Amino acid sequence: MNWTMKQGFDRDWEYAVSIKVAREFSRFASQYGRYNLIQDQVANKLVLDTVLKPKRILDLGCGSGAIVKRLDWEIECFVGIDLAEGMLAEHPKRDRVECLLGDFNDFEWLGGLASWRFEHIYSASALQWATDIDGLLALLKTFKAPLSLGIFTCNTFKTLYETAGIPPLLRSADALIQSVKEVFDARLELVQYTLAFECKQDLFGYIKCSGVSGGRNLLGYRDTKRLMREYPSLTLEFEVLFIYTD
Ligand SMILES: C[S@@+](CC[C@H](N)C(=O)[O-])C[C@H]1O[C@@H](n2cnc3c(N)ncnc32)[C@H](O)[C@@H]1O
């Protein structure tokens, strides 16, 4: 596999979705490191783009620790939250690093963390699973801490969805940008990545094990076989909206 990147401009149901996402990530947590090439790029960019070195950090959807592993400065406290126990089990545990099992869609619970007085909030490749992104952004504003967020958009796996004839699962960059602009005067960057594979088996295996389908198996066995036959290339597209606030 290799990747390329192109850079551009500046309740019951919710609970069920969250559980599915958590199961999907936990199921593949131990293999996640082999299937997260693009997520690695996202975490890397978010940390490299941090000018001030914050000491009190919150990471939403921290997974196996892509953000904390990249911090090369002294911290006072790092709190990573994730819904998937399996992912948290892979997260580094050390002095000043705390992992909390929790759901960023549960605003009452998340709002309770504001008293930790974080100096920076990261989220890498996770907030595409926010069920109410407008509500979440409004809540994050009350934390009064700069944000660095990388969110996958509906152009991720675009050709795959088009070939399968099913609507994409994720929000468009335009919809996300509109939501952000309602709440923040943010710096935005839209980045497209392409991942190339040697064969279709590898490509479809990647989709399965990267956990990015959020536990939603939209196609049955027969349709998946047809999709593998008809999928017109050996590449997968990803699109990530980066959001930075002061
Ligand atoms: C693609 S992984 C990214 C993990 C890590 N941030 C990284 O960059 O490698 C997405 C993570 O978000 C977590 N997640 C998804 N929905 C969540 C929710 N509602 N609350 C908390 N974590 C969630 C998943 O369990 C998973 O660990």
XYZ file of C-alpha atoms and ligand atoms in Angstrom:
273
model
C 0.000 0.000 0.000
C 1.187 3.520 -0.622
C -0.515 6.868 -0.295
C -0.577 10.271 -1.969
C -2.131 13.540 -0.863
C -3.633 16.571 -2.584
C -4.259 19.732 -0.604
C -7.038 22.269 -1.150
C -8.241 25.585 0.368
C -8.498 27.250 3.387
C -31.025 8.927 21.618
C -32.088 5.282 20.895
C -30.965 5.292 17.389
C -27.842 7.322 18.240
C -27.004 4.881 21.025
C -27.326 1.917 18.657
C -24.991 3.576 16.133
C -22.433 4.364 18.838
C -22.459 0.780 20.077
C -21.930 -0.498 16.528
C -19.018 1.893 15.974
C -17.466 0.808 19.280
C -17.861 -2.881 18.403
C -16.369 -2.358 14.968
C -13.312 -0.570 16.347
C -12.872 -3.001 19.233
C -13.130 -5.963 16.857
C -10.144 -4.772 14.833
C -8.301 -2.845 17.564
C -5.280 -5.144 17.712
C -4.840 -4.936 13.915
C -5.681 -1.220 13.727
C -2.010 -0.256 13.405
C -1.760 -2.087 10.072
C -4.847 -0.473 8.573
C -4.565 3.139 9.632
C -2.135 4.642 7.145
C -4.367 7.622 6.388
C -5.475 8.067 10.018
C -1.761 8.220 10.886
C -1.281 11.064 8.399
C -4.239 12.899 9.939
C -2.926 12.598 13.526
C 0.544 13.582 12.374
C -0.694 16.705 10.627
C -2.803 17.796 13.608
C 0.172 17.551 15.978
C 2.672 19.117 13.541
C 0.280 22.022 12.951
C 0.092 22.819 16.691
C 2.112 25.999 17.164
C 1.787 26.527 20.917
C 2.635 23.456 22.957
C -0.434 22.890 25.156
C 0.050 21.183 28.499
C -3.514 20.101 29.297
C -4.982 18.108 26.431
C -8.267 16.372 25.616
C -8.410 13.871 22.728
C -11.875 12.915 21.453
C -11.950 9.386 20.001
C -8.320 8.814 21.022
C -8.248 5.197 19.777
C -4.912 3.492 20.319
C -3.115 6.786 21.016
C -2.111 8.270 17.651
C -2.092 11.784 19.149
C -0.391 11.152 22.499
C 2.349 9.087 20.821
C 3.297 12.123 18.719
C 3.539 14.735 21.470
C 7.192 15.659 21.884
C 6.735 18.230 24.640
C 6.118 18.116 28.381
C 2.470 17.775 29.385
C 0.582 18.241 32.632
C -2.304 15.995 31.709
C -3.602 14.174 28.668
C -7.145 12.771 28.712
C -8.136 10.452 25.876
C -11.763 9.408 25.554
C -13.035 6.578 23.419
C -16.115 4.443 23.122
C -14.271 1.236 22.242
C -12.679 -0.674 25.116
C -10.507 -2.601 22.665
C -8.973 0.624 21.319
C -8.377 2.021 24.810
C -6.614 -1.232 25.731
C -4.032 -0.393 23.028
C -3.619 3.246 24.202
C -0.367 4.108 26.047
C -0.901 4.384 29.811
C 1.596 6.369 31.771
C 1.965 9.127 34.273
C -0.289 12.104 33.384
C -2.086 10.126 30.674
C -5.650 9.141 31.461
C -8.005 7.061 29.298
C -11.747 7.361 29.807
C -14.325 5.020 28.328
C -17.024 7.399 27.112
C -19.127 8.682 24.261
C -18.599 12.128 22.753
C -22.238 12.004 21.644
C -23.279 12.011 25.306
C -23.198 15.779 25.888
C -24.031 15.590 29.579
C -21.037 13.337 30.216
C -18.703 15.214 27.880
C -19.760 18.611 29.267
C -18.670 17.391 32.712
C -15.075 17.297 31.452
C -15.000 21.089 30.926
C -13.929 21.543 34.577
C -10.546 19.938 33.673
C -9.585 23.293 32.061
C -8.002 21.823 28.933
C -5.631 24.038 26.937
C -6.201 22.183 23.671
C -8.694 19.710 22.222
C -7.691 17.265 19.488
C -9.785 14.840 17.541
C -8.215 12.759 14.773
C -10.409 10.753 12.386
C -13.231 10.314 14.896
C -15.809 13.123 14.713
C -17.341 11.780 11.498
C -19.171 9.561 14.023
C -20.678 12.546 15.845
C -24.443 12.146 15.667
C -25.074 15.884 16.247
C -22.015 17.780 14.992
C -23.664 21.204 15.487
C -24.464 20.425 19.127
C -20.991 18.988 19.679
C -19.210 22.035 18.210
C -21.372 24.347 20.343
C -20.469 22.302 23.431
C -16.753 22.327 22.561
C -16.878 26.116 22.309
C -17.797 26.249 26.008
C -14.487 24.482 26.816
C -12.700 27.708 25.728
C -9.727 25.774 24.338
C -8.284 25.826 20.803
C -9.389 22.916 18.622
C -7.459 20.775 16.137
C -9.881 18.425 14.403
C -9.544 16.112 11.400
C -12.903 14.812 10.153
C -13.489 12.396 7.258
C -16.044 13.582 4.683
C -18.437 11.850 2.283
C -15.808 11.877 -0.464
C -14.040 9.133 1.466
C -14.588 5.915 -0.549
C -16.478 8.042 -3.132
C -15.972 5.659 -6.071
C -16.881 2.705 -3.898
C -20.236 4.218 -2.943
C -20.900 5.281 -6.530
C -20.099 1.789 -7.852
C -22.280 0.161 -5.193
C -25.096 2.630 -5.881
C -25.525 3.520 -2.218
C -25.418 6.945 -0.591
C -22.263 7.825 1.367
C -22.457 7.524 5.143
C -20.579 10.671 6.064
C -21.288 14.405 5.895
C -20.022 16.489 2.977
C -17.191 18.979 3.438
C -19.660 21.786 2.611
C -22.081 20.687 5.330
C -19.257 20.397 7.857
C -17.857 23.800 6.913
C -21.288 25.360 7.343
C -21.598 23.788 10.808
C -18.140 25.033 11.801
C -18.798 28.558 10.547
C -21.959 28.783 12.679
C -19.839 28.483 15.816
C -16.192 29.312 15.083
C -13.980 31.609 13.095
C -11.795 28.671 12.122
C -8.936 27.966 9.742
C -10.021 25.172 7.409
C -8.085 22.857 5.141
C -9.517 20.160 2.912
C -7.099 17.361 2.078
C -7.574 14.455 -0.293
C -5.567 11.257 0.086
C -5.366 8.272 -2.231
C -4.342 4.826 -1.099
C -3.104 2.400 -3.769
C -3.307 -1.398 -3.441
C -1.748 -4.309 -5.304
C -5.029 -6.191 -5.731
C -8.739 -5.905 -4.998
C -8.578 -8.434 -2.139
C -6.170 -6.122 -0.314
C -8.330 -3.104 -1.075
C -11.520 -4.710 0.260
C -9.659 -6.217 3.222
C -8.491 -2.720 4.120
C -12.055 -1.390 4.104
C -13.159 -4.205 6.404
C -10.327 -3.960 8.928
C -9.914 -0.192 9.099
C -13.212 0.074 10.981
C -14.273 2.993 8.812
C -17.596 1.423 7.880
C -18.707 2.068 11.448
C -20.145 -1.404 11.766
C -22.664 -0.827 8.987
C -22.700 -3.725 6.566
C -24.740 -2.206 3.793
C -24.152 -4.979 1.283
C -24.745 -8.689 1.445
C -22.281 -11.347 0.276
C -23.518 -11.420 -3.337
C -23.497 -7.610 -3.734
C -20.023 -7.397 -2.187
C -18.737 -9.937 -4.738
C -20.319 -7.889 -7.546
C -18.805 -4.713 -6.133
C -15.351 -6.312 -6.058
C -15.752 -7.271 -9.708
C -17.071 -3.884 -10.831
C -14.939 -1.565 -8.707
C -12.976 0.260 -11.414
C -9.587 0.857 -9.777
C -6.992 -0.299 -7.270
C -7.166 2.875 -5.224
C -9.325 4.222 -2.418
C -10.033 7.935 -1.938
C -10.168 9.697 1.403
C -11.080 13.302 2.128
C -10.429 14.982 5.445
C -11.513 18.411 6.639
C -8.996 19.901 9.060
C -10.397 22.496 11.447
C -8.197 24.732 13.589
C -9.430 27.352 16.046
C -7.491 29.716 18.322
C -10.505 5.964 13.042
S -10.345 5.806 14.760
C -9.196 7.097 15.126
C -8.473 6.811 16.404
C -7.340 7.798 16.696
N -7.849 9.116 16.985
C -6.355 7.831 15.553
O -6.136 8.900 15.003
O -5.804 6.758 15.211
C -11.871 6.481 15.394
C -12.012 6.311 16.898
O -13.167 7.017 17.333
C -13.808 6.238 18.317
N -15.207 6.659 18.393
C -16.170 6.543 17.446
N -17.337 7.050 17.887
C -17.110 7.501 19.148
C -17.918 8.133 20.125
N -19.206 8.375 19.884
N -17.354 8.489 21.312
C -16.045 8.225 21.566
N -15.218 7.610 20.679
C -15.742 7.261 19.485
C -13.634 4.812 17.821
O -13.836 3.863 18.850
C -12.203 4.859 17.316
O -11.265 4.534 18.316
